[in-house]
Short mmCIF file of C-alpha atoms in Angstrom, two decimals:
data_model
loop_
_atom_site.label_atom_id
_atom_site.label_comp_id
_atom_site.label_asym_id
_atom_site.label_seq_id
_atom_site.Cartn_x
_atom_site.Cartn_y
_atom_site.Cartn_z
CA UNK A 15 -63.32 -13.37 -75.14
CA UNK A 16 -63.99 -9.32 -75.36
CA UNK A 17 -62.53 -7.52 -78.44
CA UNK A 18 -59.00 -5.69 -76.46
CA UNK A 19 -57.72 -2.10 -77.64
CA UNK A 20 -54.62 -3.40 -79.37
CA UNK A 21 -57.12 -5.56 -81.84
CA UNK A 22 -59.56 -2.89 -82.42
CA UNK A 23 -56.34 -0.70 -83.60
CA UNK A 24 -55.73 -3.25 -86.09
CA UNK A 25 -59.46 -3.73 -86.98
CA UNK A 26 -59.65 0.01 -87.40
CA UNK A 27 -56.55 0.33 -89.80
CA UNK A 28 -57.79 -2.61 -92.13
CA UNK A 29 -61.34 -0.86 -92.15
CA UNK A 30 -59.28 2.52 -93.02
CA UNK A 31 -57.79 0.69 -95.74
CA UNK A 32 -61.05 -1.25 -97.07
CA UNK A 33 -63.83 1.13 -96.44
CA UNK A 34 -62.11 4.95 -97.26
CA UNK A 35 -64.11 6.79 -99.47
CA UNK A 36 -66.52 3.90 -99.49
CA UNK A 37 -70.72 5.49 -99.91
CA UNK A 38 -73.10 3.71 -97.49
CA UNK A 39 -75.85 2.29 -99.68
CA UNK A 40 -78.04 0.35 -97.39
CA UNK A 41 -78.87 -0.24 -93.77
CA UNK A 42 -80.58 -2.49 -91.89
CA UNK A 43 -80.40 -3.09 -88.08
CA UNK A 44 -81.22 -7.16 -87.76
CA UNK A 45 -81.63 -7.09 -83.69
CA UNK A 46 -81.66 -4.43 -81.12
CA UNK A 47 -77.90 -4.39 -80.63
CA UNK A 48 -76.57 -4.93 -84.02
CA UNK A 49 -76.25 -2.60 -87.39
CA UNK A 50 -75.60 -3.62 -90.88
CA UNK A 51 -74.60 -1.57 -93.69
CA UNK A 52 -73.72 -2.17 -96.99
CA UNK A 53 -71.27 -0.04 -98.70
CA UNK A 54 -69.92 0.64 -102.34
CA UNK A 55 -66.21 1.38 -103.44
CA UNK A 56 -65.62 2.18 -107.03
CA UNK A 57 -65.10 -1.57 -107.65
CA UNK A 58 -66.75 -3.73 -104.91
CA UNK A 59 -69.65 -4.22 -102.24
CA UNK A 60 -68.92 -4.80 -98.55
CA UNK A 61 -71.18 -5.15 -95.62
CA UNK A 62 -70.14 -3.61 -92.28
CA UNK A 63 -71.45 -5.03 -89.06
CA UNK A 64 -71.29 -2.93 -85.60
CA UNK A 65 -72.50 -4.54 -82.23
CA UNK A 66 -72.55 -3.40 -79.52
CA UNK A 67 -73.84 -6.56 -77.68
CA UNK A 68 -72.07 -6.95 -74.27
CA UNK A 69 -70.49 -10.17 -74.83
CA UNK A 70 -69.40 -9.62 -78.46
CA UNK A 71 -69.38 -5.96 -79.49
CA UNK A 72 -67.41 -5.46 -82.57
CA UNK A 73 -66.77 -3.84 -86.02
CA UNK A 74 -65.90 -5.68 -88.98
CA UNK A 75 -66.37 -6.81 -92.58
CA UNK A 76 -68.96 -9.62 -92.60
CA UNK A 77 -70.07 -12.21 -94.87
CA UNK A 78 -72.75 -13.72 -92.07
CA UNK A 79 -76.70 -13.46 -93.08
CA UNK A 80 -79.06 -11.67 -90.97
CA UNK A 81 -82.71 -11.93 -90.85
CA UNK A 82 -84.21 -8.47 -90.90
CA UNK A 83 -87.18 -7.62 -89.24
CA UNK A 84 -90.02 -6.42 -91.41
CA UNK A 85 -90.72 -3.39 -89.86
CA UNK A 86 -87.08 -1.06 -89.27
CA UNK A 87 -86.49 0.16 -85.85
CA UNK A 88 -86.58 3.69 -84.79
CA UNK A 89 -83.06 4.01 -84.87
CA UNK A 90 -82.54 2.48 -87.74
CA UNK A 91 -84.37 4.44 -89.80
CA UNK A 92 -82.86 7.64 -87.88
CA UNK A 93 -79.32 6.09 -89.49
CA UNK A 94 -80.78 5.94 -93.09
CA UNK A 95 -82.16 9.25 -92.95
CA UNK A 96 -78.69 11.09 -91.80
CA UNK A 97 -76.11 8.35 -93.35
CA UNK A 98 -77.65 6.90 -96.80
CA UNK A 99 -75.65 8.23 -99.59
CA UNK A 100 -72.98 9.51 -96.90
CA UNK A 101 -69.09 8.69 -97.65
CA UNK A 102 -66.58 7.25 -95.51
CA UNK A 103 -63.77 10.31 -94.69
CA UNK A 104 -61.76 8.99 -91.97
CA UNK A 105 -61.81 5.96 -89.65
CA UNK A 106 -60.05 5.96 -85.83
CA UNK A 107 -59.33 4.80 -82.85
CA UNK A 108 -58.16 7.25 -81.03
CA UNK A 109 -55.97 7.28 -77.72
CA UNK A 110 -55.99 2.97 -77.75
CA UNK A 111 -59.66 3.34 -76.07
CA UNK A 112 -62.32 0.67 -77.06
CA UNK A 113 -63.66 2.82 -79.67
CA UNK A 114 -63.72 3.54 -83.24
CA UNK A 115 -64.97 6.44 -85.38
CA UNK A 116 -66.21 6.08 -88.54
CA UNK A 117 -66.16 10.16 -89.70
CA UNK A 118 -68.67 10.87 -92.95
CA UNK A 119 -69.51 13.40 -95.50
CA UNK A 120 -73.21 13.97 -95.96
CA UNK A 121 -75.29 16.14 -98.07
CA UNK A 122 -78.49 17.25 -96.45
CA UNK A 123 -82.23 17.43 -98.43
CA UNK A 124 -80.96 21.05 -99.87
CA UNK A 125 -77.61 19.83 -101.34
CA UNK A 126 -75.33 21.29 -98.37
CA UNK A 127 -72.39 19.61 -97.42
CA UNK A 128 -71.39 18.57 -93.82
CA UNK A 129 -70.54 15.74 -91.40
CA UNK A 130 -71.60 12.82 -89.33
CA UNK A 131 -69.81 10.82 -86.83
CA UNK A 132 -70.58 7.27 -85.89
CA UNK A 133 -68.81 5.84 -82.60
CA UNK A 134 -68.93 1.98 -81.68
CA UNK A 135 -67.94 1.68 -77.97
CA UNK A 136 -67.16 -1.43 -77.60
CA UNK A 137 -66.72 -1.88 -73.81
CA UNK A 138 -68.74 -4.94 -72.52
CA UNK A 139 -71.70 -4.07 -71.04
CA UNK A 140 -71.39 -0.54 -71.17
CA UNK A 141 -70.95 -0.85 -75.35
CA UNK A 142 -73.15 1.39 -77.16
CA UNK A 143 -73.46 2.86 -80.78
CA UNK A 144 -74.07 6.90 -81.21
CA UNK A 145 -74.45 9.12 -83.85
CA UNK A 146 -72.94 12.66 -83.51
CA UNK A 147 -73.89 15.70 -85.61
CA UNK A 148 -70.91 17.98 -87.25
CA UNK A 149 -70.46 19.70 -83.96
CA UNK A 150 -69.86 16.18 -81.94
CA UNK A 151 -73.54 16.54 -80.71
CA UNK A 152 -75.73 13.30 -79.85
CA UNK A 153 -78.33 13.09 -82.41
CA UNK A 154 -78.95 9.66 -81.28
CA UNK A 155 -77.49 6.43 -79.99
CA UNK A 156 -78.25 2.70 -79.35
CA UNK A 157 -78.38 2.88 -75.81
CA UNK A 158 -79.37 6.05 -74.06
CA UNK A 159 -77.72 7.04 -70.94
CA UNK A 160 -79.11 9.16 -68.54
CA UNK A 161 -78.35 10.63 -65.07
CA UNK A 162 -80.11 7.30 -63.18
CA UNK A 163 -77.84 5.02 -65.45
CA UNK A 164 -74.69 7.37 -65.02
CA UNK A 165 -74.04 10.21 -62.43
CA UNK A 166 -70.82 10.86 -64.31
CA UNK A 167 -71.51 10.51 -68.30
CA UNK A 168 -74.64 10.74 -69.91
CA UNK A 169 -75.34 10.07 -73.31
CA UNK A 170 -78.43 11.58 -74.77
CA UNK A 171 -79.95 13.39 -77.75
CA UNK A 172 -78.45 16.88 -77.70
CA UNK A 173 -75.93 16.72 -75.64
CA UNK A 174 -72.16 17.39 -76.65
CA UNK A 175 -70.29 13.74 -76.87
CA UNK A 176 -68.07 12.78 -74.19
CA UNK A 177 -65.69 9.66 -74.52
CA UNK A 178 -65.48 7.51 -71.74
CA UNK A 179 -63.22 8.76 -68.97
CA UNK A 180 -59.96 7.70 -69.06
CA UNK A 181 -58.51 4.36 -66.53
CA UNK A 182 -55.37 6.64 -65.78
CA UNK A 183 -53.08 4.18 -67.28
CA UNK A 184 -50.61 4.53 -69.80
CA UNK A 185 -51.72 3.51 -72.87
CA UNK A 186 -48.46 0.70 -74.12
CA UNK A 187 -47.99 2.00 -77.58
CA UNK A 188 -46.81 4.97 -75.44
CA UNK A 189 -44.25 3.42 -73.14
CA UNK A 190 -40.17 3.90 -73.68
CA UNK A 191 -37.39 1.91 -73.18
CA UNK A 192 -36.53 4.39 -69.85
CA UNK A 193 -39.77 4.53 -68.62
CA UNK A 194 -40.80 0.48 -68.95
CA UNK A 195 -37.44 0.10 -67.09
CA UNK A 196 -38.45 2.41 -64.16
CA UNK A 197 -41.36 0.92 -63.83
CA UNK A 198 -40.07 -2.46 -63.54
CA UNK A 199 -37.38 -0.90 -60.98
CA UNK A 200 -40.12 0.71 -58.91
CA UNK A 201 -43.16 -2.11 -58.46
CA UNK A 202 -43.00 -5.00 -55.52
CA UNK A 203 -40.69 -7.59 -57.24
CA UNK A 204 -43.31 -10.50 -56.02
CA UNK A 205 -45.87 -9.28 -58.62
CA UNK A 206 -46.69 -11.86 -61.58
CA UNK A 207 -45.63 -10.45 -64.98
CA UNK A 208 -49.42 -10.64 -66.25
CA UNK A 209 -50.76 -8.20 -63.46
CA UNK A 210 -47.78 -5.33 -63.77
CA UNK A 211 -48.84 -5.37 -67.37
CA UNK A 212 -52.60 -4.84 -66.73
CA UNK A 213 -52.30 -2.49 -64.03
CA UNK A 214 -49.38 0.01 -65.73
CA UNK A 215 -50.72 0.05 -68.88
CA UNK A 216 -53.85 0.48 -71.01
CA UNK A 217 -54.53 -1.67 -74.35
CA UNK A 218 -53.27 -5.13 -73.35
CA UNK A 219 -55.37 -7.81 -73.20
CA UNK A 220 -54.98 -10.42 -70.26
CA UNK A 221 -54.19 -13.20 -73.65
CA UNK A 222 -51.34 -11.10 -74.32
CA UNK A 223 -49.96 -10.02 -71.02
CA UNK A 224 -49.84 -13.94 -70.26
CA UNK A 225 -47.62 -14.30 -73.65
CA UNK A 226 -45.37 -11.58 -72.95
CA UNK A 227 -44.79 -13.25 -69.51
CA UNK A 228 -44.21 -16.74 -71.23
CA UNK A 229 -41.96 -15.26 -73.55
CA UNK A 230 -39.78 -14.00 -70.59
CA UNK A 231 -39.66 -17.02 -68.40
CA UNK A 232 -41.31 -19.64 -69.83
CA UNK A 233 -44.45 -19.45 -67.35
CA UNK A 234 -47.91 -17.61 -67.82
CA UNK A 235 -47.87 -16.76 -63.98
CA UNK A 236 -43.87 -15.70 -64.00
CA UNK A 237 -42.97 -13.02 -61.28
CA UNK A 238 -40.51 -10.46 -61.64
CA UNK A 239 -38.07 -11.27 -58.84
CA UNK A 240 -37.47 -14.49 -60.44
CA UNK A 241 -36.48 -13.05 -63.62
CA UNK A 242 -32.10 -12.68 -63.96
CA UNK A 243 -31.01 -10.06 -66.39
CA UNK A 244 -31.42 -11.54 -69.73
CA UNK A 245 -35.05 -12.87 -68.61
CA UNK A 246 -35.55 -8.80 -67.72
CA UNK A 247 -33.99 -8.05 -71.19
CA UNK A 248 -36.29 -10.75 -73.02
CA UNK A 249 -39.52 -9.46 -71.58
CA UNK A 250 -38.36 -5.67 -72.55
CA UNK A 251 -38.18 -7.04 -75.73
CA UNK A 252 -41.15 -9.15 -76.02
CA UNK A 253 -43.17 -5.80 -75.30
CA UNK A 254 -41.77 -3.38 -77.81
CA UNK A 255 -41.93 -6.12 -80.10
CA UNK A 256 -45.56 -6.34 -79.84
CA UNK A 257 -45.82 -2.47 -79.61
CA UNK A 258 -44.48 -2.31 -83.03
CA UNK A 259 -46.30 -4.63 -84.58
CA UNK A 260 -49.54 -2.81 -83.36
CA UNK A 261 -48.32 0.77 -84.41
CA UNK A 262 -46.52 -0.51 -87.77
CA UNK A 263 -49.99 -2.88 -88.44
CA UNK A 264 -47.72 -6.06 -88.75
CA UNK A 265 -50.06 -8.57 -87.49
CA UNK A 266 -51.26 -12.38 -87.96
CA UNK A 267 -54.73 -12.55 -87.18
CA UNK A 268 -55.01 -16.30 -85.49
CA UNK A 269 -57.96 -18.27 -83.23
CA UNK A 270 -57.06 -20.74 -80.99
CA UNK A 271 -59.05 -24.04 -80.72
CA UNK A 272 -59.39 -26.89 -78.27
CA UNK A 273 -61.09 -29.98 -80.05
CA UNK A 274 -62.35 -27.53 -83.12
CA UNK A 275 -64.34 -25.04 -80.98
CA UNK A 276 -62.51 -21.74 -80.64
CA UNK A 277 -61.74 -20.06 -77.52
CA UNK A 278 -59.30 -17.13 -77.99
CA UNK A 279 -57.67 -14.84 -80.99
CA UNK A 280 -54.65 -12.70 -80.96
CA UNK A 281 -52.67 -10.42 -83.10
CA UNK A 282 -49.34 -12.38 -82.69
CA UNK A 283 -48.46 -16.30 -82.49
CA UNK A 284 -49.49 -17.93 -79.15
CA UNK A 285 -46.98 -19.87 -77.42
CA UNK A 286 -48.42 -20.36 -74.08
CA UNK A 287 -50.64 -23.73 -74.85
CA UNK A 288 -48.27 -25.66 -76.32
CA UNK A 289 -49.85 -28.74 -77.94
CA UNK A 290 -52.89 -28.04 -75.97
CA UNK A 291 -54.08 -25.76 -78.50
CA UNK A 292 -55.20 -25.63 -82.10
CA UNK A 293 -54.47 -22.67 -84.51
CA UNK A 294 -55.80 -21.32 -87.33
CA UNK A 295 -55.26 -18.12 -89.61
CA UNK A 296 -57.28 -15.65 -91.11
CA UNK A 297 -56.44 -13.13 -94.02
CA UNK A 298 -57.87 -10.30 -91.86
CA UNK A 299 -59.26 -9.67 -88.73
CA UNK A 300 -62.45 -9.38 -89.95
CA UNK A 301 -62.73 -12.15 -91.43
CA UNK A 302 -61.21 -13.59 -87.87
CA UNK A 303 -64.36 -11.63 -86.08
CA UNK A 304 -66.67 -13.02 -88.18
CA UNK A 305 -65.76 -16.64 -87.81
CA UNK A 306 -65.32 -16.55 -84.43
CA UNK A 307 -68.16 -15.02 -83.30
CA UNK A 308 -70.87 -16.85 -85.83
CA UNK A 309 -69.01 -20.37 -84.11
CA UNK A 310 -69.44 -18.94 -80.60
CA UNK A 311 -73.47 -18.45 -81.37
CA UNK A 312 -73.93 -21.75 -82.75
CA UNK A 313 -72.42 -23.04 -79.54
CA UNK A 314 -74.99 -21.11 -77.73
#
């Protein structure tokens, strides 16, 4: 499965707690879609993976082993020039988008302080890793996007960085009790609850949409018209319980497996599969993502 916005928000929170003020020591580009950084704090050394692979885009701390090319690619050399010695000033996930911004304090060759930003856009086949200067201009990126590739948004050296266009849906963390109740009153009552969530809100994964439906009515494909007053209340309670967990960084990194093979991951316990799935919990989302995608790659 792809990394959804809610999980990415939790990952960004973990990384901020761990890497704030860490210094970038080494940078490698083991594959054309991945960058690996070694960062040092006063007491620890961490390895940060930034992957723009279409099926497994992610950012996380890693313990995986990578073989690095004998000759560093051009983008790797550029990152080394700008970022080796930089310190992490902030890590954010703006607007519940599927992107993470790593803000970096740098010192140039003349000893003058400056700023760089590394943006990972974890957006399926459009995933990208972009380096910005202190004025928010693109220095370069892993995948350049010209006008022939996208008429609406180019990502090229020298251009000001523009984030991906909004979907028009409301980020689910911004919803209110009154707003959810109003949407439920106006929507077609025949709609499935998971479909309602995916159509109305940004940042909820299909897995979690099905789970919220299951918690309300015991079915992943339950319909709004089949909910009585108590069912609607359970649905609303489940929705805001999930939102509050993300807002407050309260979560349990869980991988779901069938016969030992991972197929989904979640930030909350998942009940919809019953005895048809096993669960494994992890101490952090970095550890979860590291294990999940390593297992996926072994499976081919």
